[in-house]
PDB file of C-alpha atoms and ligand atoms in Angstrom:
ATOM      1  CA  MET A  11      80.867 -35.845 -16.639  1.00 40.00           C
ATOM      2  CA  SER A  12      79.393 -39.438 -16.137  1.00 47.00           C
ATOM      3  CA  ILE A  13      78.918 -40.294 -12.763  1.00 54.00           C
ATOM      4  CA  GLN A  14      80.883 -43.754 -12.808  1.00 56.00           C
ATOM      5  CA  SER A  15      79.490 -45.125  -9.040  1.00 61.00           C
ATOM      6  CA  ALA A  16      80.648 -47.846  -7.419  1.00 66.00           C
ATOM      7  CA  SER A  17      81.231 -51.062  -7.525  1.00 88.00           C
ATOM      8  CA  ILE A  18      78.295 -53.587  -6.268  1.00 92.00           C
ATOM      9  CA  ASP A  19      79.753 -55.128  -3.013  1.00 92.00           C
ATOM     10  CA  LYS A  20      76.994 -56.472  -0.838  1.00 97.00           C
ATOM     11  CA  LYS A  21      74.573 -59.491  -1.950  1.00 98.00           C
ATOM     12  CA  VAL A  22      72.144 -57.856  -3.538  1.00 98.00           C
ATOM     13  CA  THR A  23      68.125 -59.034  -2.022  1.00 98.00           C
ATOM     14  CA  VAL A  24      65.043 -58.333  -3.029  1.00 98.00           C
ATOM     15  CA  ARG A  25      64.389 -56.170   0.024  1.00 98.00           C
ATOM     16  CA  THR A  26      67.632 -54.425  -1.001  1.00 97.00           C
ATOM     17  CA  VAL A  27      65.106 -53.554  -4.435  1.00 98.00           C
ATOM     18  CA  GLN A  28      62.303 -52.652  -3.177  1.00 98.00           C
ATOM     19  CA  LYS A  29      64.408 -50.696  -1.359  1.00 98.00           C
ATOM     20  CA  LEU A  30      66.310 -48.209  -4.040  1.00 98.00           C
ATOM     21  CA  LYS A  31      62.585 -47.767  -6.018  1.00 98.00           C
ATOM     22  CA  GLY A  32      62.473 -43.603  -5.057  1.00 97.00           C
ATOM     23  CA  VAL A  33      66.600 -43.832  -4.320  1.00 97.00           C
ATOM     24  CA  GLU A  34      68.116 -44.750  -7.825  1.00 97.00           C
ATOM     25  CA  PRO A  35      67.557 -46.596 -10.047  1.00 98.00           C
ATOM     26  CA  VAL A  36      68.191 -50.221 -10.405  1.00 98.00           C
ATOM     27  CA  THR A  37      70.582 -52.090 -13.111  1.00 98.00           C
ATOM     28  CA  MET A  38      69.584 -55.036 -14.425  1.00 98.00           C
ATOM     29  CA  ILE A  39      71.434 -57.970 -17.679  1.00 98.00           C
ATOM     30  CA  THR A  40      70.973 -61.131 -18.567  1.00 98.00           C
ATOM     31  CA  ALA A  41      72.921 -64.197 -18.116  1.00 98.00           C
ATOM     32  CA  TYR A  42      72.743 -66.867 -19.269  1.00 98.00           C
ATOM     33  CA  ASP A  43      76.710 -68.749 -18.100  1.00 98.00           C
ATOM     34  CA  ALA A  44      79.331 -69.183 -15.740  1.00 98.00           C
ATOM     35  CA  LEU A  45      81.745 -67.433 -17.951  1.00 98.00           C
ATOM     36  CA  PHE A  46      79.216 -63.665 -18.505  1.00 98.00           C
ATOM     37  CA  ALA A  47      77.394 -63.999 -15.453  1.00 98.00           C
ATOM     38  CA  GLY A  48      80.776 -63.582 -13.396  1.00 98.00           C
ATOM     39  CA  ILE A  49      82.284 -60.545 -15.141  1.00 98.00           C
ATOM     40  CA  PHE A  50      79.171 -59.342 -14.462  1.00 98.00           C
ATOM     41  CA  ASP A  51      79.539 -59.846 -11.335  1.00 98.00           C
ATOM     42  CA  GLY A  52      80.121 -56.145  -8.071  1.00 97.00           C
ATOM     43  CA  GLU A  53      78.045 -54.875 -11.103  1.00 98.00           C
ATOM     44  CA  VAL A  54      74.851 -54.594 -11.452  1.00 98.00           C
ATOM     45  CA  GLU A  55      72.347 -55.371  -8.893  1.00 98.00           C
ATOM     46  CA  MET A  56      69.849 -57.626 -10.811  1.00 98.00           C
ATOM     47  CA  ILE A  57      70.698 -60.896 -13.416  1.00 99.00           C
ATOM     48  CA  LEU A  58      67.710 -61.512 -15.682  1.00 99.00           C
ATOM     49  CA  VAL A  59      68.275 -65.776 -16.594  1.00 99.00           C
ATOM     50  CA  GLY A  60      65.917 -65.003 -20.315  1.00 98.00           C
ATOM     51  CA  ASP A  61      64.591 -66.711 -22.463  1.00 98.00           C
ATOM     52  CA  SER A  62      65.775 -64.490 -25.356  1.00 98.00           C
ATOM     53  CA  LEU A  63      67.612 -67.218 -24.823  1.00 97.00           C
ATOM     54  CA  ASN A  64      66.811 -69.133 -27.347  1.00 96.00           C
ATOM     55  CA  MET A  65      66.620 -65.729 -29.547  1.00 95.00           C
ATOM     56  CA  SER A  66      70.440 -64.183 -29.019  1.00 93.00           C
ATOM     57  CA  PHE A  67      72.321 -67.839 -28.511  1.00 94.00           C
ATOM     58  CA  PHE A  68      69.788 -71.161 -30.066  1.00 96.00           C
ATOM     59  CA  ALA A  69      68.531 -68.227 -33.077  1.00 95.00           C
ATOM     60  CA  GLU A  70      65.266 -68.977 -32.934  1.00 96.00           C
ATOM     61  CA  PRO A  71      62.926 -66.366 -34.167  1.00 95.00           C
ATOM     62  CA  ASP A  72      60.719 -66.008 -31.316  1.00 97.00           C
ATOM     63  CA  THR A  73      61.348 -67.559 -27.133  1.00 98.00           C
ATOM     64  CA  LEU A  74      58.564 -69.761 -27.560  1.00 98.00           C
ATOM     65  CA  SER A  75      60.897 -72.993 -27.870  1.00 97.00           C
ATOM     66  CA  ALA A  76      62.340 -72.386 -24.555  1.00 98.00           C
ATOM     67  CA  THR A  77      61.883 -75.710 -22.075  1.00 98.00           C
ATOM     68  CA  MET A  78      62.103 -75.537 -18.213  1.00 98.00           C
ATOM     69  CA  ASP A  79      64.946 -78.185 -17.741  1.00 98.00           C
ATOM     70  CA  GLN A  80      67.208 -75.521 -20.560  1.00 98.00           C
ATOM     71  CA  MET A  81      66.195 -72.427 -18.060  1.00 98.00           C
ATOM     72  CA  ILE A  82      67.717 -74.417 -15.317  1.00 98.00           C
ATOM     73  CA  TYR A  83      70.909 -75.374 -16.993  1.00 98.00           C
ATOM     74  CA  HIS A  84      72.029 -71.935 -17.354  1.00 98.00           C
ATOM     75  CA  THR A  85      70.576 -70.375 -14.428  1.00 99.00           C
ATOM     76  CA  LYS A  86      72.331 -73.146 -12.794  1.00 98.00           C
ATOM     77  CA  ALA A  87      75.565 -72.067 -14.232  1.00 98.00           C
ATOM     78  CA  VAL A  88      74.779 -68.242 -13.739  1.00 98.00           C
ATOM     79  CA  CYS A  89      75.173 -69.289 -10.035  1.00 98.00           C
ATOM     80  CA  LYS A  90      77.792 -70.455 -10.498  1.00 98.00           C
ATOM     81  CA  GLY A  91      79.396 -67.315 -11.544  1.00 98.00           C
ATOM     82  CA  ALA A  92      77.513 -64.507 -10.005  1.00 98.00           C
ATOM     83  CA  ARG A  93      77.540 -63.886  -6.287  1.00 97.00           C
ATOM     84  CA  LEU A  94      76.123 -60.297  -5.744  1.00 98.00           C
ATOM     85  CA  PRO A  95      73.530 -59.567  -7.712  1.00 98.00           C
ATOM     86  CA  LEU A  96      69.483 -60.803  -7.691  1.00 98.00           C
ATOM     87  CA  ILE A  97      68.824 -63.450  -9.267  1.00 98.00           C
ATOM     88  CA  VAL A  98      66.138 -63.974 -12.094  1.00 99.00           C
ATOM     89  CA  PHE A  99      64.681 -66.915 -13.230  1.00 99.00           C
ATOM     90  CA  ASP A 100      62.951 -66.182 -16.907  1.00 99.00           C
ATOM     91  CA  MET A 101      60.023 -69.275 -16.557  1.00 99.00           C
ATOM     92  CA  PRO A 102      59.603 -70.140 -20.192  1.00 98.00           C
ATOM     93  CA  PHE A 103      56.648 -70.176 -21.991  1.00 98.00           C
ATOM     94  CA  GLY A 104      53.746 -72.723 -21.052  1.00 98.00           C
ATOM     95  CA  SER A 105      55.237 -72.956 -17.559  1.00 99.00           C
ATOM     96  CA  TYR A 106      52.588 -71.091 -15.847  1.00 99.00           C
ATOM     97  CA  THR A 107      49.580 -71.985 -17.423  1.00 98.00           C
ATOM     98  CA  THR A 108      47.735 -73.154 -13.475  1.00 98.00           C
ATOM     99  CA  PRO A 109      48.243 -71.912 -10.392  1.00 98.00           C
ATOM    100  CA  GLU A 110      49.361 -74.811  -9.502  1.00 98.00           C
ATOM    101  CA  GLN A 111      51.471 -75.664 -13.231  1.00 98.00           C
ATOM    102  CA  ALA A 112      53.636 -72.231 -11.783  1.00 99.00           C
ATOM    103  CA  LEU A 113      53.877 -73.147  -8.143  1.00 99.00           C
ATOM    104  CA  GLU A 114      55.524 -76.781  -9.352  1.00 98.00           C
ATOM    105  CA  ASN A 115      57.595 -75.345 -11.944  1.00 99.00           C
ATOM    106  CA  ALA A 116      58.774 -72.242  -9.071  1.00 99.00           C
ATOM    107  CA  VAL A 117      59.685 -74.853  -6.340  1.00 99.00           C
ATOM    108  CA  ARG A 118      61.509 -75.989  -8.336  1.00 98.00           C
ATOM    109  CA  VAL A 119      63.722 -73.752  -9.218  1.00 99.00           C
ATOM    110  CA  TYR A 120      64.120 -72.862  -6.177  1.00 99.00           C
ATOM    111  CA  GLN A 121      65.042 -75.737  -5.374  1.00 98.00           C
ATOM    112  CA  GLU A 122      67.561 -76.351  -8.063  1.00 98.00           C
ATOM    113  CA  THR A 123      69.406 -73.498  -8.436  1.00 98.00           C
ATOM    114  CA  CYS A 124      70.432 -69.784  -6.239  1.00 98.00           C
ATOM    115  CA  ALA A 125      67.284 -68.114  -8.282  1.00 98.00           C
ATOM    116  CA  GLU A 126      66.269 -65.441  -5.636  1.00 98.00           C
ATOM    117  CA  ALA A 127      62.373 -64.400  -7.529  1.00 98.00           C
ATOM    118  CA  VAL A 128      61.337 -65.609 -11.080  1.00 99.00           C
ATOM    119  CA  LYS A 129      59.173 -63.386 -13.770  1.00 99.00           C
ATOM    120  CA  ILE A 130      56.297 -64.486 -16.105  1.00 98.00           C
ATOM    121  CA  GLU A 131      54.809 -62.594 -18.415  1.00 98.00           C
ATOM    122  CA  GLY A 132      50.631 -61.659 -17.927  1.00 98.00           C
ATOM    123  CA  GLY A 133      48.652 -58.093 -16.874  1.00 98.00           C
ATOM    124  CA  ARG A 134      45.275 -59.007 -14.464  1.00 98.00           C
ATOM    125  CA  GLU A 135      44.744 -62.785 -16.845  1.00 98.00           C
ATOM    126  CA  LYS A 136      47.462 -63.628 -14.736  1.00 98.00           C
ATOM    127  CA  ALA A 137      47.121 -61.942 -10.833  1.00 98.00           C
ATOM    128  CA  HIS A 138      45.552 -65.965  -9.490  1.00 98.00           C
ATOM    129  CA  ILE A 139      49.191 -66.600 -10.828  1.00 98.00           C
ATOM    130  CA  VAL A 140      51.279 -64.538  -9.438  1.00 99.00           C
ATOM    131  CA  LYS A 141      48.598 -65.311  -6.217  1.00 98.00           C
ATOM    132  CA  LYS A 142      50.167 -68.834  -5.698  1.00 99.00           C
ATOM    133  CA  LEU A 143      53.257 -67.929  -6.521  1.00 99.00           C
ATOM    134  CA  THR A 144      53.489 -65.147  -3.616  1.00 98.00           C
ATOM    135  CA  GLU A 145      51.649 -67.231  -1.324  1.00 98.00           C
ATOM    136  CA  ASN A 146      53.891 -70.259  -1.443  1.00 98.00           C
ATOM    137  CA  GLY A 147      57.103 -68.431  -0.245  1.00 98.00           C
ATOM    138  CA  ILE A 148      58.178 -66.687  -4.210  1.00 98.00           C
ATOM    139  CA  ALA A 149      59.257 -63.790  -5.643  1.00 99.00           C
ATOM    140  CA  VAL A 150      57.644 -63.217  -8.947  1.00 99.00           C
ATOM    141  CA  ILE A 151      57.988 -60.173 -11.009  1.00 99.00           C
ATOM    142  CA  ALA A 152      55.223 -59.636 -13.147  1.00 99.00           C
ATOM    143  CA  HIS A 153      55.648 -58.756 -16.875  1.00 98.00           C
ATOM    144  CA  ILE A 154      53.311 -56.285 -18.553  1.00 98.00           C
ATOM    145  CA  GLY A 155      53.627 -54.126 -21.755  1.00 98.00           C
ATOM    146  CA  LEU A 156      55.159 -56.167 -24.955  1.00 98.00           C
ATOM    147  CA  LYS A 157      55.377 -60.060 -24.163  1.00 98.00           C
ATOM    148  CA  PRO A 158      57.766 -61.729 -26.430  1.00 98.00           C
ATOM    149  CA  GLN A 159      56.387 -65.804 -25.701  1.00 98.00           C
ATOM    150  CA  SER A 160      52.662 -63.567 -27.069  1.00 98.00           C
ATOM    151  CA  VAL A 161      54.164 -62.414 -30.278  1.00 98.00           C
ATOM    152  CA  ARG A 162      52.421 -65.852 -32.041  1.00 98.00           C
ATOM    153  CA  ALA A 163      48.912 -65.205 -30.670  1.00 97.00           C
ATOM    154  CA  GLU A 164      49.637 -60.534 -31.600  1.00 96.00           C
ATOM    155  CA  GLY A 165      51.207 -61.051 -34.832  1.00 97.00           C
ATOM    156  CA  GLY A 166      54.405 -59.908 -34.487  1.00 97.00           C
ATOM    157  CA  TYR A 167      55.534 -57.060 -31.833  1.00 96.00           C
ATOM    158  CA  ARG A 168      54.062 -54.248 -31.037  1.00 96.00           C
ATOM    159  CA  VAL A 169      55.232 -51.273 -28.947  1.00 97.00           C
ATOM    160  CA  GLN A 170      52.234 -51.070 -25.801  1.00 97.00           C
ATOM    161  CA  GLY A 171      50.287 -47.595 -24.246  1.00 96.00           C
ATOM    162  CA  ARG A 172      49.551 -45.795 -28.001  1.00 97.00           C
ATOM    163  CA  SER A 173      45.953 -45.456 -27.286  1.00 97.00           C
ATOM    164  CA  GLU A 174      44.554 -43.280 -23.817  1.00 97.00           C
ATOM    165  CA  GLU A 175      42.384 -46.751 -24.019  1.00 98.00           C
ATOM    166  CA  GLU A 176      45.481 -49.238 -23.659  1.00 97.00           C
ATOM    167  CA  ALA A 177      47.816 -47.303 -21.380  1.00 98.00           C
ATOM    168  CA  MET A 178      44.561 -47.486 -19.396  1.00 98.00           C
ATOM    169  CA  GLU A 179      44.548 -51.383 -19.568  1.00 98.00           C
ATOM    170  CA  LEU A 180      48.604 -51.542 -18.793  1.00 98.00           C
ATOM    171  CA  MET A 181      47.555 -48.753 -15.553  1.00 98.00           C
ATOM    172  CA  GLU A 182      44.768 -51.931 -14.653  1.00 98.00           C
ATOM    173  CA  ASP A 183      47.561 -54.144 -14.781  1.00 98.00           C
ATOM    174  CA  ALA A 184      50.180 -52.848 -13.329  1.00 98.00           C
ATOM    175  CA  LEU A 185      47.826 -52.641 -10.343  1.00 98.00           C
ATOM    176  CA  ALA A 186      46.013 -56.045 -10.107  1.00 98.00           C
ATOM    177  CA  LEU A 187      49.207 -57.605 -10.285  1.00 98.00           C
ATOM    178  CA  GLN A 188      51.143 -55.712  -6.749  1.00 98.00           C
ATOM    179  CA  GLU A 189      47.199 -57.010  -5.709  1.00 98.00           C
ATOM    180  CA  ALA A 190      49.123 -60.343  -6.159  1.00 98.00           C
ATOM    181  CA  GLY A 191      52.327 -59.716  -4.211  1.00 98.00           C
ATOM    182  CA  ALA A 192      54.324 -59.070  -7.379  1.00 98.00           C
ATOM    183  CA  PHE A 193      57.360 -57.137  -5.441  1.00 98.00           C
ATOM    184  CA  ALA A 194      58.095 -55.698  -8.528  1.00 98.00           C
ATOM    185  CA  LEU A 195      57.116 -54.732 -12.684  1.00 99.00           C
ATOM    186  CA  LEU A 196      59.033 -55.788 -16.060  1.00 99.00           C
ATOM    187  CA  LEU A 197      57.308 -52.728 -17.881  1.00 98.00           C
ATOM    188  CA  GLU A 198      58.775 -53.360 -21.889  1.00 98.00           C
ATOM    189  CA  GLY A 199      58.482 -51.726 -24.863  1.00 98.00           C
ATOM    190  CA  MET A 200      55.508 -48.919 -24.108  1.00 98.00           C
ATOM    191  CA  THR A 201      55.495 -45.962 -24.686  1.00 98.00           C
ATOM    192  CA  SER A 202      57.540 -43.875 -21.596  1.00 98.00           C
ATOM    193  CA  ASP A 203      54.421 -41.427 -20.143  1.00 98.00           C
ATOM    194  CA  VAL A 204      53.091 -44.822 -19.191  1.00 98.00           C
ATOM    195  CA  ALA A 205      55.889 -46.026 -17.842  1.00 98.00           C
ATOM    196  CA  ARG A 206      56.109 -43.565 -15.692  1.00 98.00           C
ATOM    197  CA  ARG A 207      52.482 -43.496 -14.807  1.00 98.00           C
ATOM    198  CA  ILE A 208      52.331 -46.553 -13.845  1.00 98.00           C
ATOM    199  CA  THR A 209      55.271 -46.399 -11.246  1.00 98.00           C
ATOM    200  CA  GLU A 210      54.254 -43.086 -10.395  1.00 98.00           C
ATOM    201  CA  ALA A 211      51.509 -45.576  -9.170  1.00 98.00           C
ATOM    202  CA  VAL A 212      53.245 -48.183  -7.802  1.00 98.00           C
ATOM    203  CA  GLU A 213      54.418 -49.231  -4.282  1.00 98.00           C
ATOM    204  CA  ILE A 214      56.713 -52.160  -5.966  1.00 98.00           C
ATOM    205  CA  PRO A 215      59.807 -50.641  -8.604  1.00 98.00           C
ATOM    206  CA  THR A 216      59.483 -50.627 -11.681  1.00 99.00           C
ATOM    207  CA  ILE A 217      62.274 -51.827 -14.828  1.00 98.00           C
ATOM    208  CA  GLY A 218      61.576 -50.744 -18.041  1.00 98.00           C
ATOM    209  CA  ILE A 219      63.149 -51.817 -21.213  1.00 98.00           C
ATOM    210  CA  GLY A 220      61.594 -50.439 -23.956  1.00 98.00           C
ATOM    211  CA  ALA A 221      59.796 -48.242 -21.989  1.00 98.00           C
ATOM    212  CA  GLY A 222      61.359 -45.090 -21.486  1.00 98.00           C
ATOM    213  CA  ASN A 223      63.103 -42.888 -18.539  1.00 98.00           C
ATOM    214  CA  GLY A 224      60.532 -42.871 -15.797  1.00 98.00           C
ATOM    215  CA  THR A 225      61.180 -46.239 -15.076  1.00 98.00           C
ATOM    216  CA  ASP A 226      62.936 -47.174 -10.998  1.00 98.00           C
ATOM    217  CA  GLY A 227      64.758 -49.343 -13.289  1.00 98.00           C
ATOM    218  CA  GLN A 228      66.990 -50.598 -16.337  1.00 98.00           C
ATOM    219  CA  VAL A 229      67.144 -54.027 -17.786  1.00 98.00           C
ATOM    220  CA  LEU A 230      69.021 -54.809 -21.001  1.00 98.00           C
ATOM    221  CA  VAL A 231      69.703 -58.278 -22.706  1.00 98.00           C
ATOM    222  CA  TRP A 232      74.338 -57.766 -23.104  1.00 98.00           C
ATOM    223  CA  SER A 233      74.326 -59.663 -26.539  1.00 97.00           C
ATOM    224  CA  ASP A 234      72.402 -56.919 -27.716  1.00 97.00           C
ATOM    225  CA  MET A 235      73.325 -53.472 -25.715  1.00 97.00           C
ATOM    226  CA  PHE A 236      77.525 -54.396 -26.176  1.00 98.00           C
ATOM    227  CA  GLY A 237      77.443 -55.992 -30.187  1.00 97.00           C
ATOM    228  CA  PHE A 238      76.615 -59.196 -30.615  1.00 96.00           C
ATOM    229  CA  PHE A 239      73.628 -60.164 -31.455  1.00 92.00           C
ATOM    230  CA  GLU A 240      73.256 -58.849 -34.826  1.00 87.00           C
ATOM    231  CA  ALA A 241      70.706 -59.991 -36.422  1.00 85.00           C
ATOM    232  CA  PHE A 242      67.962 -57.004 -35.117  1.00 81.00           C
ATOM    233  CA  LYS A 243      68.251 -53.793 -33.291  1.00 84.00           C
ATOM    234  CA  PRO A 244      65.540 -52.848 -31.819  1.00 92.00           C
ATOM    235  CA  LYS A 245      64.492 -48.514 -30.767  1.00 95.00           C
ATOM    236  CA  PHE A 246      64.987 -49.389 -27.373  1.00 97.00           C
ATOM    237  CA  VAL A 247      68.765 -51.176 -27.375  1.00 97.00           C
ATOM    238  CA  LYS A 248      71.782 -48.592 -27.130  1.00 97.00           C
ATOM    239  CA  ARG A 249      75.248 -50.669 -28.241  1.00 97.00           C
ATOM    240  CA  TYR A 250      77.898 -49.682 -25.734  1.00 97.00           C
ATOM    241  CA  LEU A 251      79.957 -51.635 -27.169  1.00 97.00           C
ATOM    242  CA  GLU A 252      80.892 -53.239 -31.072  1.00 97.00           C
ATOM    243  CA  GLY A 253      81.814 -56.616 -29.165  1.00 97.00           C
ATOM    244  CA  ALA A 254      80.898 -58.762 -32.749  1.00 97.00           C
ATOM    245  CA  GLU A 255      83.846 -56.738 -34.649  1.00 97.00           C
ATOM    246  CA  LEU A 256      86.511 -56.486 -31.631  1.00 98.00           C
ATOM    247  CA  ILE A 257      86.537 -60.642 -31.817  1.00 98.00           C
ATOM    248  CA  ARG A 258      86.259 -60.211 -35.538  1.00 98.00           C
ATOM    249  CA  GLN A 259      89.318 -57.770 -35.367  1.00 98.00           C
ATOM    250  CA  GLY A 260      91.262 -60.163 -32.859  1.00 98.00           C
ATOM    251  CA  LEU A 261      90.438 -63.174 -34.785  1.00 98.00           C
ATOM    252  CA  ARG A 262      91.475 -61.700 -38.244  1.00 98.00           C
ATOM    253  CA  GLN A 263      95.209 -60.978 -35.886  1.00 98.00           C
ATOM    254  CA  TYR A 264      94.969 -64.343 -35.194  1.00 98.00           C
ATOM    255  CA  ARG A 265      94.028 -66.283 -38.974  1.00 98.00           C
ATOM    256  CA  GLU A 266      96.951 -64.499 -39.438  1.00 98.00           C
ATOM    257  CA  GLU A 267      99.435 -64.513 -37.783  1.00 98.00           C
ATOM    258  CA  VAL A 268      99.055 -68.259 -37.923  1.00 98.00           C
ATOM    259  CA  LYS A 269      99.592 -67.937 -41.821  1.00 98.00           C
ATOM    260  CA  SER A 270     102.488 -66.141 -41.473  1.00 98.00           C
ATOM    261  CA  ARG A 271     103.178 -68.426 -38.317  1.00 98.00           C
ATOM    262  CA  ALA A 272     104.654 -64.919 -35.944  1.00 98.00           C
ATOM    263  CA  PHE A 273     102.243 -67.317 -33.844  1.00 98.00           C
ATOM    264  CA  PRO A 274     103.005 -69.270 -31.416  1.00 98.00           C
ATOM    265  CA  ASP A 275     106.477 -67.567 -30.241  1.00 98.00           C
ATOM    266  CA  ASP A 276     108.894 -69.037 -28.926  1.00 98.00           C
ATOM    267  CA  GLU A 277     106.304 -66.663 -25.408  1.00 97.00           C
ATOM    268  CA  HIS A 278     103.720 -69.609 -25.860  1.00 97.00           C
ATOM    269  CA  SER A 279     105.859 -72.524 -26.247  1.00 98.00           C
ATOM    270  CA  TYR A 280     107.043 -76.192 -24.695  1.00 98.00           C
TER     271      TYR A 280
HETATM  272  N1  MHF B 305      68.332 -60.091 -28.304  1.00 68.78           N
HETATM  273  C1  MHF B 305      67.010 -60.108 -27.970  1.00 68.78           C
HETATM  274  N2  MHF B 305      67.140 -59.040 -27.136  1.00 68.78           N
HETATM  275  C2  MHF B 305      65.185 -58.634 -26.319  1.00 68.78           C
HETATM  276  O1  MHF B 305      65.580 -57.369 -25.982  1.00 68.78           O
HETATM  277  C3  MHF B 305      64.881 -59.683 -26.131  1.00 68.78           C
HETATM  278  C4  MHF B 305      65.184 -61.156 -26.919  1.00 68.78           C
HETATM  279  N3  MHF B 305      66.161 -60.387 -27.469  1.00 68.78           N
HETATM  280  N4  MHF B 305      64.282 -62.012 -27.479  1.00 68.78           N
HETATM  281  C5  MHF B 305      63.097 -61.212 -26.471  1.00 68.78           C
HETATM  282  C6  MHF B 305      62.212 -60.270 -26.355  1.00 68.78           C
HETATM  283  C7  MHF B 305      61.884 -59.747 -28.481  1.00 68.78           C
HETATM  284  N5  MHF B 305      62.311 -58.149 -28.214  1.00 68.78           N
HETATM  285  C8  MHF B 305      61.731 -57.718 -29.532  1.00 68.78           C
HETATM  286  C9  MHF B 305      61.581 -57.904 -29.703  1.00 68.78           C
HETATM  287  C10 MHF B 305      61.421 -57.219 -31.143  1.00 68.78           C
HETATM  288  C11 MHF B 305      61.097 -55.632 -31.132  1.00 68.78           C
HETATM  289  C12 MHF B 305      60.384 -54.583 -32.029  1.00 68.78           C
HETATM  290  O2  MHF B 305      60.457 -55.302 -33.173  1.00 68.78           O
HETATM  291  N6  MHF B 305      60.098 -53.775 -31.733  1.00 68.78           N
HETATM  292  C13 MHF B 305      59.844 -52.799 -32.748  1.00 68.78           C
HETATM  293  C14 MHF B 305      58.625 -52.118 -32.675  1.00 68.78           C
HETATM  294  C15 MHF B 305      57.569 -51.909 -33.680  1.00 68.78           C
HETATM  295  C16 MHF B 305      56.442 -51.038 -32.871  1.00 68.78           C
HETATM  296  O3  MHF B 305      57.199 -49.430 -33.071  1.00 68.78           O
HETATM  297  O4  MHF B 305      55.346 -51.132 -32.144  1.00 68.78           O
HETATM  298  C17 MHF B 305      61.052 -51.604 -33.103  1.00 68.78           C
HETATM  299  O5  MHF B 305      61.061 -51.438 -34.234  1.00 68.78           O
HETATM  300  O6  MHF B 305      61.938 -51.170 -31.992  1.00 68.78           O
HETATM  301  C18 MHF B 305      60.924 -55.685 -29.710  1.00 68.78           C
HETATM  302  C19 MHF B 305      61.793 -56.341 -28.102  1.00 68.78           C
HETATM  303  C20 MHF B 305      62.576 -58.048 -26.830  1.00 68.78           C
HETATM  304  N7  MHF B 305      63.260 -59.040 -26.122  1.00 68.78           N
HETATM  305  C1  KIV B 306      63.641 -58.932 -22.559  1.00 68.78           C
HETATM  306  C2  KIV B 306      63.884 -59.655 -20.834  1.00 68.78           C
HETATM  307  C3  KIV B 306      63.081 -58.334 -20.283  1.00 68.78           C
HETATM  308  C4  KIV B 306      63.456 -60.495 -21.051  1.00 68.78           C
HETATM  309  O1  KIV B 306      62.154 -60.961 -20.900  1.00 68.78           O
HETATM  310  C5  KIV B 306      64.207 -61.576 -21.229  1.00 68.78           C
HETATM  311  O2  KIV B 306      65.331 -61.263 -21.378  1.00 68.78           O
HETATM  312  O3  KIV B 306      63.875 -62.938 -21.786  1.00 68.78           O
HETATM  313 MG1   MG B 307      62.340 -63.504 -21.542  1.00 68.78          MG
END
C-alpha cells in the first residue's frame, strides 16, 4: 500500500527543491546535531536547523532566547552529519531586525557553516529584508502564518487564515515574499484551504507544518514526530514512533541487568 520511495542519493540543492514543485512533495525534518543528521542523511530532501532547538532540547517555553552563536554551533554539527540534504539555517529572534543586520548575520552563516539557505519569519513587512539577502547571494525561505517568534507579541500560538480577511493577508504576504526573491515559503499553522490557495498562486515551493495536505512539501520537528518530546502535542504532529517509551524500555532492562549483575557479562568484559 505505502510507496517506499528510494533513498536520496544525490546532493539536494536549492534548484533541486524548486524543480520538485508540481512533481512530488518535498520532505523536511529538523536536526540539531551530527548524530541525528547522520541518520536523516539521504532520507529527506531538506534539514532545518530550527530554533525549536530551544524548546525541544533546552526546555524553554518558546524559541525567543535562541542566539546566532547557538544556532551556528548546532548547524556546524548538522553539517558534519549530513552530506546530501539541503541544510537550512533558522535565523533566530532578533537576528534580522534591519536589512544590514540580517545580511551581516546571514553572511556569517554562509562563512561559518555549510547551510545553503536561511529561513526568516515574517510577511510583507519583511520583504525588504528578503530582498537585501537575495540580492547578496543568500537563498531565503520566508516563514508565514503562525510565526513562533511572535508568540509573546501575539499572546499565544494561533492558527492563521480562518477569516477571509486573514486569508487575503496571507496571500499578499506570500506574493510579496516571492517577489522579494524568496526561493521557497514555509507555511505554518494555517487552514489547509489557505495553504493550498497560496501554493497554487506562487511559482516557488511551499513547505507546510500544520498547513494541511495541499502544500509542495512537509516539515516536522524530529523530536515531535518520533515521540521524544512529550511536553506538548499540537494537532498537526503525527507520531511515527514512540521514542521516549522505547528509550524507557531499554533503560529499564539496563537497570534490571545492572541490579541483577546480568550486565556486563563475559561478552562485554575484558
Ligand atoms: N517541539 C516543537 N515542535 C514544533 O512544531 C515547534 C516548536 N517546538 N517550537 C517552535 C514552533 C512552535 N510551534 C507551535 C507551538 C504550539 C502550537 C499550538 O499550541 N497549536 C494549537 C493550535 C491553536 C489554534 O487552533 O489556534 C494546537 O492545539 O494545535 C502550534 C505550533 C511549532 N514549532
Ligand atoms: C517549526 C519549524 C518550521 C521551525 O521553525 C523550527 O523547528 O524552529
Ligand atoms: Mg523556527
